[in-house]
Amino acid sequence: GLYQKAYATSFIIVGSIVHSENITSLTIIEHGFIAVVRGRIVSVCKGTEKLVKTQHKYGIDDNSVHHLSEGEFVMPGFIDTHIHAPQYPNCGLGYDKQLLDWLTTYTFPLEKKYMDVDFATKVYESIVNKTLTNGTTTAAYFATLHYDSSLFLADSVERLGQRAFIGKVNMNHDTPEGYGEDTYDSFICTEQYIRDIQGKRNELVQPIITPRFALSCDMKLMILLGELATKYNAHIQTHISENTGEVVAVQKMYPECKNYTDVYDTAGLLTNKTVLAHGVHLSDDELKVLAARGTAISHCPNSNTSLKSGLCDVRRLLNAGIKVGLGTDVSGGYSTSILNAIRCALQTSIHIFFGKGTDSDYVPLSYHEAFNLATLGGAKGR
Ligand code: GUN
Ligand code: FE
């Protein structure tokens, strides 16, 4: 509630503060205050000695000073770096299949329904409400191929007061009956979509260029989308190296490319504003390229175990100098909550630790690291 009022308003919250300034520690201020001026945090203070002075400095009257109750605390909003809004109705469904069969059996048939804007309206209102309730103040959403429904997701986000990157999905290759686009339409529609969102929304709602993944888009379309990203200084999101069957199929579709990462690199899609979901099965060479491009990975541990994709070694990604955030990957993951993603990330890391033998010197993720990935780490990916 407070967050929703935060945009363009000024206020102070007095009480306990928990936040993350770096990945190795958690900052806990038992009693202090945080001052927000016109939607931006201007100070985080320990103790309340400077409270009155701060109020005067920014002209914040007593009515705009909120005192937390005993046991309450403030913390940064969660950042969901990868979520499919249209897949919300499928949460918890279809984990008898792995990625490629799961897409054709459960996911594409559901996404096709968003041709109907009334259907989209219902689901999108409810997922945005749900993620806000779970503490997600910023999300990177995949919508569907449909222009009108994707704009409606932007409407919902804007009205309900979330910060979001919203992508109209692109697919022009190996598409199911009734759910595909040709290259030209996909490009024209995406450019119009970017202009619509950049021109008409508040600055908290941004477009993001969203080729579904290398198996759904040919090289020509991916190159065009990379050019759009440059022209409009836009973010990019897609999937990479989630499932071993997928990795084999990508190598077969792009025999001239060295590996999965090289496919996106060749297309010009790897920028420092790109977020790649998963990255479970990347080679050391691929990690080097991603680190050099400043491209981030969205770690989606709930999805990776639900779809039996694998255990993503976040420690290895961090050691390679890659920016990492957390994602729910609804409905590959069954939970809309980033708090759940924190728990899953810790569990996955501990499973990797056990897999290496308990006398190994592998250090599983700590809760302060997972908290950082869910907040500041996700923000860096943006
Ligand atoms: N790869 C391509 N599309 C999807 C999707 O919708 N979900 C997941 N988890 N992976 C994908
Ligand atoms: Fe996904």
mmCIF file of C-alpha atoms and ligand atoms in Angstrom:
data_model
loop_
_atom_site.group_PDB
_atom_site.id
_atom_site.type_symbol
_atom_site.label_atom_id
_atom_site.label_comp_id
_atom_site.label_asym_id
_atom_site.label_seq_id
_atom_site.Cartn_x
_atom_site.Cartn_y
_atom_site.Cartn_z
ATOM 1 C CA GLY A 1 0.000 0.000 0.000
ATOM 2 C CA LEU A 2 2.723 2.427 0.959
ATOM 3 C CA TYR A 3 4.621 1.599 -2.212
ATOM 4 C CA GLN A 4 1.616 2.335 -4.367
ATOM 5 C CA LYS A 5 1.445 5.796 -2.870
ATOM 6 C CA ALA A 6 5.208 6.225 -3.155
ATOM 7 C CA TYR A 7 5.314 7.222 -6.776
ATOM 8 C CA ALA A 8 5.679 10.991 -6.903
ATOM 9 C CA THR A 9 4.879 11.506 -3.229
ATOM 10 C CA SER A 10 7.031 12.367 -0.209
ATOM 11 C CA PHE A 11 6.936 10.646 3.181
ATOM 12 C CA ILE A 12 8.999 9.091 5.966
ATOM 13 C CA ILE A 13 8.722 5.612 7.500
ATOM 14 C CA VAL A 14 10.038 5.187 11.049
ATOM 15 C CA GLY A 15 10.814 1.705 12.414
ATOM 16 C CA SER A 16 12.967 -1.343 11.615
ATOM 17 C CA ILE A 17 14.647 -1.520 8.217
ATOM 18 C CA VAL A 18 16.089 -4.602 6.498
ATOM 19 C CA HIS A 19 17.892 -4.192 3.200
ATOM 20 C CA SER A 20 20.844 -5.309 1.106
ATOM 21 C CA GLU A 21 23.714 -3.047 0.091
ATOM 22 C CA ASN A 22 25.976 -5.799 -1.254
ATOM 23 C CA ILE A 23 25.818 -9.528 -1.807
ATOM 24 C CA THR A 24 27.850 -10.590 1.235
ATOM 25 C CA SER A 25 25.790 -9.107 4.040
ATOM 26 C CA LEU A 26 22.323 -8.036 5.080
ATOM 27 C CA THR A 27 21.859 -4.587 6.645
ATOM 28 C CA ILE A 28 19.496 -4.567 9.636
ATOM 29 C CA ILE A 29 18.635 -1.248 11.278
ATOM 30 C CA GLU A 30 16.552 -2.039 14.349
ATOM 31 C CA HIS A 31 15.286 1.483 14.754
ATOM 32 C CA GLY A 32 15.670 4.179 12.147
ATOM 33 C CA PHE A 33 13.870 5.871 9.300
ATOM 34 C CA ILE A 34 13.719 6.053 5.561
ATOM 35 C CA ALA A 35 12.822 9.299 3.768
ATOM 36 C CA VAL A 36 11.203 9.297 0.322
ATOM 37 C CA VAL A 37 10.970 12.534 -1.669
ATOM 38 C CA ARG A 38 8.873 12.639 -4.843
ATOM 39 C CA GLY A 39 9.076 8.864 -5.195
ATOM 40 C CA ARG A 40 12.805 8.549 -4.548
ATOM 41 C CA ILE A 41 14.619 7.415 -1.408
ATOM 42 C CA VAL A 42 16.801 10.312 -0.205
ATOM 43 C CA SER A 43 18.019 8.875 3.089
ATOM 44 C CA VAL A 44 18.157 5.714 5.181
ATOM 45 C CA CYS A 45 19.177 6.596 8.759
ATOM 46 C CA LYS A 46 19.988 4.664 11.889
ATOM 47 C CA GLY A 47 18.255 6.145 14.966
ATOM 48 C CA THR A 48 15.846 9.084 14.872
ATOM 49 C CA GLU A 49 18.118 11.973 15.905
ATOM 50 C CA LYS A 50 17.989 13.411 12.377
ATOM 51 C CA LEU A 51 14.247 12.851 11.872
ATOM 52 C CA VAL A 52 12.997 16.390 12.579
ATOM 53 C CA LYS A 53 15.839 17.968 10.619
ATOM 54 C CA THR A 54 15.060 15.703 7.634
ATOM 55 C CA GLN A 55 11.341 16.589 7.837
ATOM 56 C CA HIS A 56 12.207 20.303 7.692
ATOM 57 C CA LYS A 57 14.734 19.904 4.915
ATOM 58 C CA TYR A 58 12.221 18.236 2.579
ATOM 59 C CA GLY A 59 9.052 19.888 3.870
ATOM 60 C CA ILE A 60 7.467 16.630 5.084
ATOM 61 C CA ASP A 61 4.749 17.281 7.690
ATOM 62 C CA ASP A 62 3.851 14.975 10.597
ATOM 63 C CA ASN A 63 0.897 13.471 8.696
ATOM 64 C CA SER A 64 3.358 11.997 6.203
ATOM 65 C CA VAL A 65 5.485 10.313 8.858
ATOM 66 C CA HIS A 66 4.383 6.672 9.276
ATOM 67 C CA HIS A 67 5.442 4.811 12.436
ATOM 68 C CA LEU A 68 5.693 1.034 12.113
ATOM 69 C CA SER A 69 4.332 -1.125 14.916
ATOM 70 C CA GLU A 70 6.418 -3.439 17.071
ATOM 71 C CA GLY A 71 7.469 -6.463 14.985
ATOM 72 C CA GLU A 72 6.945 -4.750 11.621
ATOM 73 C CA PHE A 73 9.817 -3.819 9.329
ATOM 74 C CA VAL A 74 10.347 -2.237 5.916
ATOM 75 C CA MET A 75 12.420 -3.799 3.178
ATOM 76 C CA PRO A 76 12.932 -3.182 -0.536
ATOM 77 C CA GLY A 77 10.298 -4.542 -2.893
ATOM 78 C CA PHE A 78 11.038 -7.864 -4.552
ATOM 79 C CA ILE A 79 12.078 -7.926 -8.191
ATOM 80 C CA ASP A 80 10.741 -10.753 -10.335
ATOM 81 C CA THR A 81 13.132 -10.806 -13.287
ATOM 82 C CA HIS A 82 11.155 -13.442 -15.230
ATOM 83 C CA ILE A 83 7.426 -14.161 -15.191
ATOM 84 C CA HIS A 84 4.857 -15.142 -17.842
ATOM 85 C CA ALA A 85 1.642 -13.281 -16.929
ATOM 86 C CA PRO A 86 -0.603 -15.273 -19.340
ATOM 87 C CA GLN A 87 0.515 -18.612 -17.889
ATOM 88 C CA TYR A 88 -0.933 -17.828 -14.428
ATOM 89 C CA PRO A 89 -3.998 -20.104 -14.938
ATOM 90 C CA ASN A 90 -1.617 -23.058 -15.515
ATOM 91 C CA CYS A 91 0.292 -22.734 -12.226
ATOM 92 C CA GLY A 92 0.867 -26.192 -10.766
ATOM 93 C CA LEU A 93 -0.182 -27.947 -13.968
ATOM 94 C CA GLY A 94 1.696 -30.108 -16.437
ATOM 95 C CA TYR A 95 4.837 -31.152 -14.638
ATOM 96 C CA ASP A 96 4.559 -34.629 -16.142
ATOM 97 C CA LYS A 97 6.344 -33.188 -19.172
ATOM 98 C CA GLN A 98 9.678 -31.475 -19.780
ATOM 99 C CA LEU A 99 10.121 -28.112 -21.502
ATOM 100 C CA LEU A 100 9.513 -28.734 -25.218
ATOM 101 C CA ASP A 101 6.530 -31.091 -24.747
ATOM 102 C CA TRP A 102 5.230 -28.918 -21.911
ATOM 103 C CA LEU A 103 5.206 -25.903 -24.259
ATOM 104 C CA THR A 104 3.209 -27.624 -27.010
ATOM 105 C CA THR A 105 0.859 -29.543 -24.694
ATOM 106 C CA TYR A 106 -0.007 -26.956 -22.044
ATOM 107 C CA THR A 107 1.523 -23.563 -22.671
ATOM 108 C CA PHE A 108 0.894 -22.634 -26.304
ATOM 109 C CA PRO A 109 -2.792 -23.667 -26.189
ATOM 110 C CA LEU A 110 -3.318 -21.409 -23.142
ATOM 111 C CA GLU A 111 -1.382 -18.452 -24.595
ATOM 112 C CA LYS A 112 -3.415 -18.655 -27.803
ATOM 113 C CA LYS A 113 -6.523 -17.716 -25.796
ATOM 114 C CA TYR A 114 -5.203 -14.188 -25.240
ATOM 115 C CA MET A 115 -6.472 -13.304 -28.675
ATOM 116 C CA ASP A 116 -9.587 -12.665 -26.588
ATOM 117 C CA VAL A 117 -8.960 -9.392 -24.738
ATOM 118 C CA ASP A 118 -11.763 -10.119 -22.219
ATOM 119 C CA PHE A 119 -9.999 -13.281 -21.135
ATOM 120 C CA ALA A 120 -6.700 -11.377 -20.939
ATOM 121 C CA THR A 121 -8.330 -8.641 -18.871
ATOM 122 C CA LYS A 122 -9.398 -11.073 -16.166
ATOM 123 C CA VAL A 123 -6.114 -12.925 -15.880
ATOM 124 C CA TYR A 124 -3.856 -9.875 -16.110
ATOM 125 C CA GLU A 125 -5.729 -7.934 -13.394
ATOM 126 C CA SER A 126 -5.491 -10.912 -11.114
ATOM 127 C CA ILE A 127 -1.791 -11.742 -11.674
ATOM 128 C CA VAL A 128 -0.696 -8.123 -11.155
ATOM 129 C CA ASN A 129 -2.744 -7.957 -7.931
ATOM 130 C CA LYS A 130 -1.280 -11.274 -6.833
ATOM 131 C CA THR A 131 2.367 -10.352 -7.437
ATOM 132 C CA LEU A 132 1.879 -6.992 -5.681
ATOM 133 C CA THR A 133 0.348 -8.796 -2.689
ATOM 134 C CA ASN A 134 3.425 -11.024 -2.632
ATOM 135 C CA GLY A 135 5.697 -7.983 -2.451
ATOM 136 C CA THR A 136 6.843 -7.837 -6.088
ATOM 137 C CA THR A 137 7.216 -4.135 -6.805
ATOM 138 C CA THR A 138 9.058 -4.644 -10.114
ATOM 139 C CA ALA A 139 8.514 -7.432 -12.645
ATOM 140 C CA ALA A 140 9.755 -8.361 -16.115
ATOM 141 C CA TYR A 141 6.691 -9.885 -17.772
ATOM 142 C CA PHE A 142 6.328 -11.949 -20.905
ATOM 143 C CA ALA A 143 2.837 -11.331 -22.338
ATOM 144 C CA THR A 144 1.780 -13.195 -25.529
ATOM 145 C CA LEU A 145 2.021 -12.565 -29.280
ATOM 146 C CA HIS A 146 -1.096 -10.402 -29.122
ATOM 147 C CA TYR A 147 -0.677 -6.643 -29.352
ATOM 148 C CA ASP A 148 -3.995 -5.634 -27.732
ATOM 149 C CA SER A 149 -3.722 -7.982 -24.776
ATOM 150 C CA SER A 150 -0.099 -7.001 -24.171
ATOM 151 C CA LEU A 151 -1.127 -3.346 -23.998
ATOM 152 C CA PHE A 152 -3.838 -4.336 -21.559
ATOM 153 C CA LEU A 153 -1.195 -5.874 -19.282
ATOM 154 C CA ALA A 154 0.589 -2.499 -19.385
ATOM 155 C CA ASP A 155 -2.717 -0.809 -18.428
ATOM 156 C CA SER A 156 -3.171 -3.126 -15.441
ATOM 157 C CA VAL A 157 0.349 -2.580 -14.203
ATOM 158 C CA GLU A 158 0.065 1.180 -14.549
ATOM 159 C CA ARG A 159 -3.301 1.340 -12.803
ATOM 160 C CA LEU A 160 -2.368 -0.986 -9.947
ATOM 161 C CA GLY A 161 0.959 0.740 -9.301
ATOM 162 C CA GLN A 162 3.717 -1.721 -10.138
ATOM 163 C CA ARG A 163 6.984 -1.024 -11.929
ATOM 164 C CA ALA A 164 7.273 -3.365 -14.910
ATOM 165 C CA PHE A 165 8.951 -4.293 -18.148
ATOM 166 C CA ILE A 166 6.332 -5.790 -20.434
ATOM 167 C CA GLY A 167 7.125 -7.755 -23.564
ATOM 168 C CA LYS A 168 4.926 -8.608 -26.494
ATOM 169 C CA VAL A 169 6.282 -12.058 -27.393
ATOM 170 C CA ASN A 170 7.764 -12.746 -30.867
ATOM 171 C CA MET A 171 7.504 -16.162 -32.574
ATOM 172 C CA ASN A 172 7.924 -16.812 -36.296
ATOM 173 C CA HIS A 173 9.456 -20.287 -36.417
ATOM 174 C CA ASP A 174 8.042 -23.770 -35.793
ATOM 175 C CA THR A 175 4.888 -22.191 -34.391
ATOM 176 C CA PRO A 176 1.703 -24.069 -33.459
ATOM 177 C CA GLU A 177 -1.497 -23.701 -35.513
ATOM 178 C CA GLY A 178 -3.036 -20.274 -34.834
ATOM 179 C CA TYR A 179 -0.211 -19.005 -32.649
ATOM 180 C CA GLY A 180 2.557 -17.536 -34.812
ATOM 181 C CA GLU A 181 3.505 -14.453 -36.850
ATOM 182 C CA ASP A 182 5.422 -13.817 -40.047
ATOM 183 C CA THR A 183 8.697 -11.921 -39.805
ATOM 184 C CA TYR A 184 7.442 -8.627 -41.178
ATOM 185 C CA ASP A 185 4.283 -8.475 -39.015
ATOM 186 C CA SER A 186 6.237 -9.450 -35.949
ATOM 187 C CA PHE A 187 8.728 -6.625 -36.520
ATOM 188 C CA ILE A 188 6.175 -3.921 -37.412
ATOM 189 C CA CYS A 189 3.894 -4.845 -34.549
ATOM 190 C CA THR A 190 6.773 -4.823 -32.053
ATOM 191 C CA GLU A 191 7.967 -1.395 -33.163
ATOM 192 C CA GLN A 192 4.444 0.009 -32.814
ATOM 193 C CA TYR A 193 4.149 -1.644 -29.406
ATOM 194 C CA ILE A 194 7.404 -0.060 -28.173
ATOM 195 C CA ARG A 195 6.277 3.383 -29.349
ATOM 196 C CA ASP A 196 2.900 2.965 -27.660
ATOM 197 C CA ILE A 197 4.402 2.035 -24.330
ATOM 198 C CA GLN A 198 7.279 4.517 -24.373
ATOM 199 C CA GLY A 199 4.973 7.341 -25.427
ATOM 200 C CA LYS A 200 1.889 6.848 -23.308
ATOM 201 C CA ARG A 201 2.801 5.375 -19.948
ATOM 202 C CA ASN A 202 4.332 6.665 -16.774
ATOM 203 C CA GLU A 203 8.057 6.006 -16.595
ATOM 204 C CA LEU A 204 7.574 2.965 -14.353
ATOM 205 C CA VAL A 205 6.110 0.976 -17.249
ATOM 206 C CA GLN A 206 8.619 0.091 -19.974
ATOM 207 C CA PRO A 207 8.567 -2.114 -23.072
ATOM 208 C CA ILE A 208 10.997 -5.037 -23.315
ATOM 209 C CA ILE A 209 11.859 -6.819 -26.556
ATOM 210 C CA THR A 210 10.880 -10.463 -26.155
ATOM 211 C CA PRO A 211 11.894 -13.071 -28.739
ATOM 212 C CA ARG A 212 10.513 -16.206 -27.039
ATOM 213 C CA PHE A 213 13.698 -18.284 -27.517
ATOM 214 C CA ALA A 214 16.012 -19.421 -30.320
ATOM 215 C CA LEU A 215 13.686 -22.267 -31.353
ATOM 216 C CA SER A 216 10.697 -19.927 -31.877
ATOM 217 C CA CYS A 217 12.464 -17.150 -33.843
ATOM 218 C CA ASP A 218 14.660 -17.354 -36.918
ATOM 219 C CA MET A 219 17.928 -15.422 -37.238
ATOM 220 C CA LYS A 220 16.412 -12.790 -39.494
ATOM 221 C CA LEU A 221 13.742 -11.851 -36.951
ATOM 222 C CA MET A 222 16.220 -11.869 -34.049
ATOM 223 C CA ILE A 223 18.539 -9.494 -35.948
ATOM 224 C CA LEU A 224 15.631 -7.118 -36.623
ATOM 225 C CA LEU A 225 14.647 -7.198 -32.953
ATOM 226 C CA GLY A 226 18.250 -6.481 -31.913
ATOM 227 C CA GLU A 227 18.157 -3.415 -34.177
ATOM 228 C CA LEU A 228 14.929 -2.257 -32.529
ATOM 229 C CA ALA A 229 16.567 -2.587 -29.107
ATOM 230 C CA THR A 230 19.368 -0.260 -30.231
ATOM 231 C CA LYS A 231 17.021 2.212 -31.914
ATOM 232 C CA TYR A 232 14.765 2.547 -28.851
ATOM 233 C CA ASN A 233 17.416 1.893 -26.179
ATOM 234 C CA ALA A 234 15.161 -0.929 -24.978
ATOM 235 C CA HIS A 235 15.714 -3.910 -22.720
ATOM 236 C CA ILE A 236 15.644 -7.457 -24.141
ATOM 237 C CA GLN A 237 14.502 -10.726 -22.541
ATOM 238 C CA THR A 238 14.474 -14.315 -23.714
ATOM 239 C CA HIS A 239 15.286 -17.860 -22.526
ATOM 240 C CA ILE A 240 18.647 -19.650 -22.752
ATOM 241 C CA SER A 241 19.941 -23.145 -22.083
ATOM 242 C CA GLU A 242 17.096 -24.246 -19.834
ATOM 243 C CA ASN A 243 16.796 -27.892 -20.821
ATOM 244 C CA THR A 244 19.234 -30.306 -22.465
ATOM 245 C CA GLY A 245 16.762 -31.331 -25.215
ATOM 246 C CA GLU A 246 16.350 -27.649 -26.041
ATOM 247 C CA VAL A 247 20.143 -27.103 -26.201
ATOM 248 C CA VAL A 248 20.524 -29.988 -28.677
ATOM 249 C CA ALA A 249 17.662 -28.664 -30.845
ATOM 250 C CA VAL A 250 19.196 -25.158 -30.905
ATOM 251 C CA GLN A 251 22.573 -26.512 -32.040
ATOM 252 C CA LYS A 252 20.770 -28.425 -34.799
ATOM 253 C CA MET A 253 18.795 -25.363 -35.950
ATOM 254 C CA TYR A 254 21.881 -23.093 -35.966
ATOM 255 C CA PRO A 255 24.794 -25.359 -37.034
ATOM 256 C CA GLU A 256 26.917 -22.342 -37.992
ATOM 257 C CA CYS A 257 26.871 -21.005 -34.404
ATOM 258 C CA LYS A 258 29.351 -22.196 -31.779
ATOM 259 C CA ASN A 259 26.749 -22.660 -29.056
ATOM 260 C CA TYR A 260 23.421 -21.317 -27.716
ATOM 261 C CA THR A 261 24.989 -18.070 -26.459
ATOM 262 C CA ASP A 262 26.605 -17.524 -29.863
ATOM 263 C CA VAL A 263 23.153 -17.663 -31.521
ATOM 264 C CA TYR A 264 21.986 -14.626 -29.538
ATOM 265 C CA ASP A 265 25.369 -12.923 -29.828
ATOM 266 C CA THR A 266 25.297 -13.292 -33.624
ATOM 267 C CA ALA A 267 21.826 -11.725 -33.638
ATOM 268 C CA GLY A 268 23.072 -8.757 -31.563
ATOM 269 C CA LEU A 269 20.735 -9.616 -28.697
ATOM 270 C CA LEU A 270 23.326 -9.717 -25.898
ATOM 271 C CA THR A 271 23.545 -6.233 -24.385
ATOM 272 C CA ASN A 272 23.920 -4.920 -20.856
ATOM 273 C CA LYS A 273 20.119 -4.478 -20.876
ATOM 274 C CA THR A 274 19.443 -8.131 -21.718
ATOM 275 C CA VAL A 275 18.014 -10.653 -19.249
ATOM 276 C CA LEU A 276 18.254 -14.355 -20.080
ATOM 277 C CA ALA A 277 16.086 -16.777 -18.138
ATOM 278 C CA HIS A 278 17.611 -19.996 -16.769
ATOM 279 C CA GLY A 279 21.152 -20.582 -18.111
ATOM 280 C CA VAL A 280 21.202 -24.000 -16.426
ATOM 281 C CA HIS A 281 23.447 -25.755 -18.968
ATOM 282 C CA LEU A 282 25.890 -23.052 -20.127
ATOM 283 C CA SER A 283 29.556 -23.861 -20.832
ATOM 284 C CA ASP A 284 32.490 -21.882 -19.392
ATOM 285 C CA ASP A 285 33.046 -20.272 -22.819
ATOM 286 C CA GLU A 286 29.445 -19.075 -22.856
ATOM 287 C CA LEU A 287 29.746 -17.599 -19.354
ATOM 288 C CA LYS A 288 32.757 -15.558 -20.513
ATOM 289 C CA VAL A 289 30.781 -14.060 -23.392
ATOM 290 C CA LEU A 290 27.790 -13.216 -21.154
ATOM 291 C CA ALA A 291 30.052 -11.557 -18.576
ATOM 292 C CA ALA A 292 31.809 -9.555 -21.315
ATOM 293 C CA ARG A 293 28.476 -8.328 -22.715
ATOM 294 C CA GLY A 294 27.116 -7.387 -19.278
ATOM 295 C CA THR A 295 24.121 -9.659 -19.916
ATOM 296 C CA ALA A 296 22.203 -10.851 -16.836
ATOM 297 C CA ILE A 297 20.722 -14.234 -15.938
ATOM 298 C CA SER A 298 17.356 -14.677 -14.275
ATOM 299 C CA HIS A 299 17.619 -17.703 -12.001
ATOM 300 C CA CYS A 300 14.257 -19.517 -11.784
ATOM 301 C CA PRO A 301 14.827 -22.411 -9.379
ATOM 302 C CA ASN A 302 11.174 -23.369 -8.840
ATOM 303 C CA SER A 303 10.727 -23.784 -12.605
ATOM 304 C CA ASN A 304 14.007 -25.668 -13.042
ATOM 305 C CA THR A 305 12.959 -28.371 -10.605
ATOM 306 C CA SER A 306 9.243 -28.423 -11.545
ATOM 307 C CA LEU A 307 10.038 -28.972 -15.247
ATOM 308 C CA LYS A 308 13.033 -31.198 -14.377
ATOM 309 C CA SER A 309 15.309 -28.889 -16.353
ATOM 310 C CA GLY A 310 18.260 -29.164 -13.967
ATOM 311 C CA LEU A 311 19.983 -27.439 -11.052
ATOM 312 C CA CYS A 312 21.396 -24.035 -11.999
ATOM 313 C CA ASP A 313 24.709 -23.332 -10.276
ATOM 314 C CA VAL A 314 24.333 -19.684 -9.250
ATOM 315 C CA ARG A 315 27.667 -19.714 -7.395
ATOM 316 C CA ARG A 316 29.370 -20.532 -10.709
ATOM 317 C CA LEU A 317 27.529 -17.696 -12.506
ATOM 318 C CA LEU A 318 28.498 -15.203 -9.793
ATOM 319 C CA ASN A 319 32.128 -16.371 -9.834
ATOM 320 C CA ALA A 320 32.133 -15.801 -13.606
ATOM 321 C CA GLY A 321 31.135 -12.170 -12.978
ATOM 322 C CA ILE A 322 27.582 -12.473 -14.303
ATOM 323 C CA LYS A 323 24.734 -10.364 -12.919
ATOM 324 C CA VAL A 324 22.039 -12.641 -11.445
ATOM 325 C CA GLY A 325 18.455 -11.946 -10.334
ATOM 326 C CA LEU A 326 15.610 -14.246 -9.299
ATOM 327 C CA GLY A 327 12.514 -15.143 -11.305
ATOM 328 C CA THR A 328 9.345 -17.109 -10.606
ATOM 329 C CA ASP A 329 8.927 -18.191 -14.263
ATOM 330 C CA VAL A 330 5.193 -18.692 -13.753
ATOM 331 C CA SER A 331 3.982 -21.237 -14.862
ATOM 332 C CA GLY A 332 7.202 -23.216 -15.332
ATOM 333 C CA GLY A 333 7.360 -22.387 -11.621
ATOM 334 C CA TYR A 334 4.135 -22.909 -9.681
ATOM 335 C CA SER A 335 4.566 -19.951 -7.315
ATOM 336 C CA THR A 336 4.077 -16.237 -8.009
ATOM 337 C CA SER A 337 6.180 -15.338 -4.971
ATOM 338 C CA ILE A 338 9.797 -14.173 -4.954
ATOM 339 C CA LEU A 339 9.990 -15.129 -1.278
ATOM 340 C CA ASN A 340 9.332 -18.662 -2.533
ATOM 341 C CA ALA A 341 12.045 -18.157 -5.192
ATOM 342 C CA ILE A 342 14.512 -17.222 -2.414
ATOM 343 C CA ARG A 343 13.714 -20.465 -0.605
ATOM 344 C CA CYS A 344 13.979 -22.512 -3.822
ATOM 345 C CA ALA A 345 17.307 -20.871 -4.717
ATOM 346 C CA LEU A 346 18.702 -21.854 -1.315
ATOM 347 C CA GLN A 347 17.425 -25.426 -1.660
ATOM 348 C CA THR A 348 18.832 -25.789 -5.184
ATOM 349 C CA SER A 349 22.206 -24.514 -4.040
ATOM 350 C CA ILE A 350 22.255 -26.979 -1.141
ATOM 351 C CA HIS A 351 21.351 -29.858 -3.488
ATOM 352 C CA ILE A 352 24.329 -28.879 -5.675
ATOM 353 C CA PHE A 353 26.512 -28.826 -2.550
ATOM 354 C CA PHE A 354 25.409 -32.364 -1.595
ATOM 355 C CA GLY A 355 25.949 -33.499 -5.186
ATOM 356 C CA LYS A 356 29.577 -32.475 -4.906
ATOM 357 C CA GLY A 357 30.105 -34.482 -1.720
ATOM 358 C CA THR A 358 29.965 -32.780 1.652
ATOM 359 C CA ASP A 359 33.743 -32.652 1.990
ATOM 360 C CA SER A 360 33.981 -30.386 -1.082
ATOM 361 C CA ASP A 361 34.823 -26.727 -0.521
ATOM 362 C CA TYR A 362 31.722 -25.629 -2.492
ATOM 363 C CA VAL A 363 29.909 -22.850 -0.632
ATOM 364 C CA PRO A 364 26.128 -22.974 -1.062
ATOM 365 C CA LEU A 365 24.252 -19.660 -1.254
ATOM 366 C CA SER A 366 23.558 -17.956 2.057
ATOM 367 C CA TYR A 367 20.256 -16.285 2.873
ATOM 368 C CA HIS A 368 21.840 -12.831 2.569
ATOM 369 C CA GLU A 369 23.019 -13.712 -0.918
ATOM 370 C CA ALA A 370 19.563 -14.973 -1.904
ATOM 371 C CA PHE A 371 17.951 -11.830 -0.426
ATOM 372 C CA ASN A 372 20.357 -9.705 -2.473
ATOM 373 C CA LEU A 373 19.460 -11.596 -5.679
ATOM 374 C CA ALA A 374 15.766 -10.983 -4.957
ATOM 375 C CA THR A 375 16.240 -7.218 -4.515
ATOM 376 C CA LEU A 376 19.391 -5.327 -5.530
ATOM 377 C CA GLY A 377 20.726 -8.200 -7.705
ATOM 378 C CA GLY A 378 17.511 -8.166 -9.724
ATOM 379 C CA ALA A 379 17.688 -4.392 -10.000
ATOM 380 C CA LYS A 380 21.181 -4.580 -11.509
ATOM 381 C CA GLY A 381 19.853 -6.875 -14.196
ATOM 382 C CA ARG A 382 17.683 -3.984 -15.274
HETATM 383 N N1 GUN B 1 11.182 -21.444 -23.296
HETATM 384 C C1 GUN B 1 10.454 -20.933 -24.299
HETATM 385 N N2 GUN B 1 9.231 -20.554 -23.865
HETATM 386 C C2 GUN B 1 9.192 -20.815 -22.560
HETATM 387 C C3 GUN B 1 8.198 -20.654 -21.545
HETATM 388 O O1 GUN B 1 7.090 -20.180 -21.765
HETATM 389 N N3 GUN B 1 8.538 -21.058 -20.290
HETATM 390 C C4 GUN B 1 9.756 -21.585 -19.999
HETATM 391 N N4 GUN B 1 10.026 -21.962 -18.757
HETATM 392 N N5 GUN B 1 10.700 -21.766 -20.929
HETATM 393 C C5 GUN B 1 10.421 -21.391 -22.196
HETATM 394 FE FE FE B 2 10.090 -18.539 -18.904
#
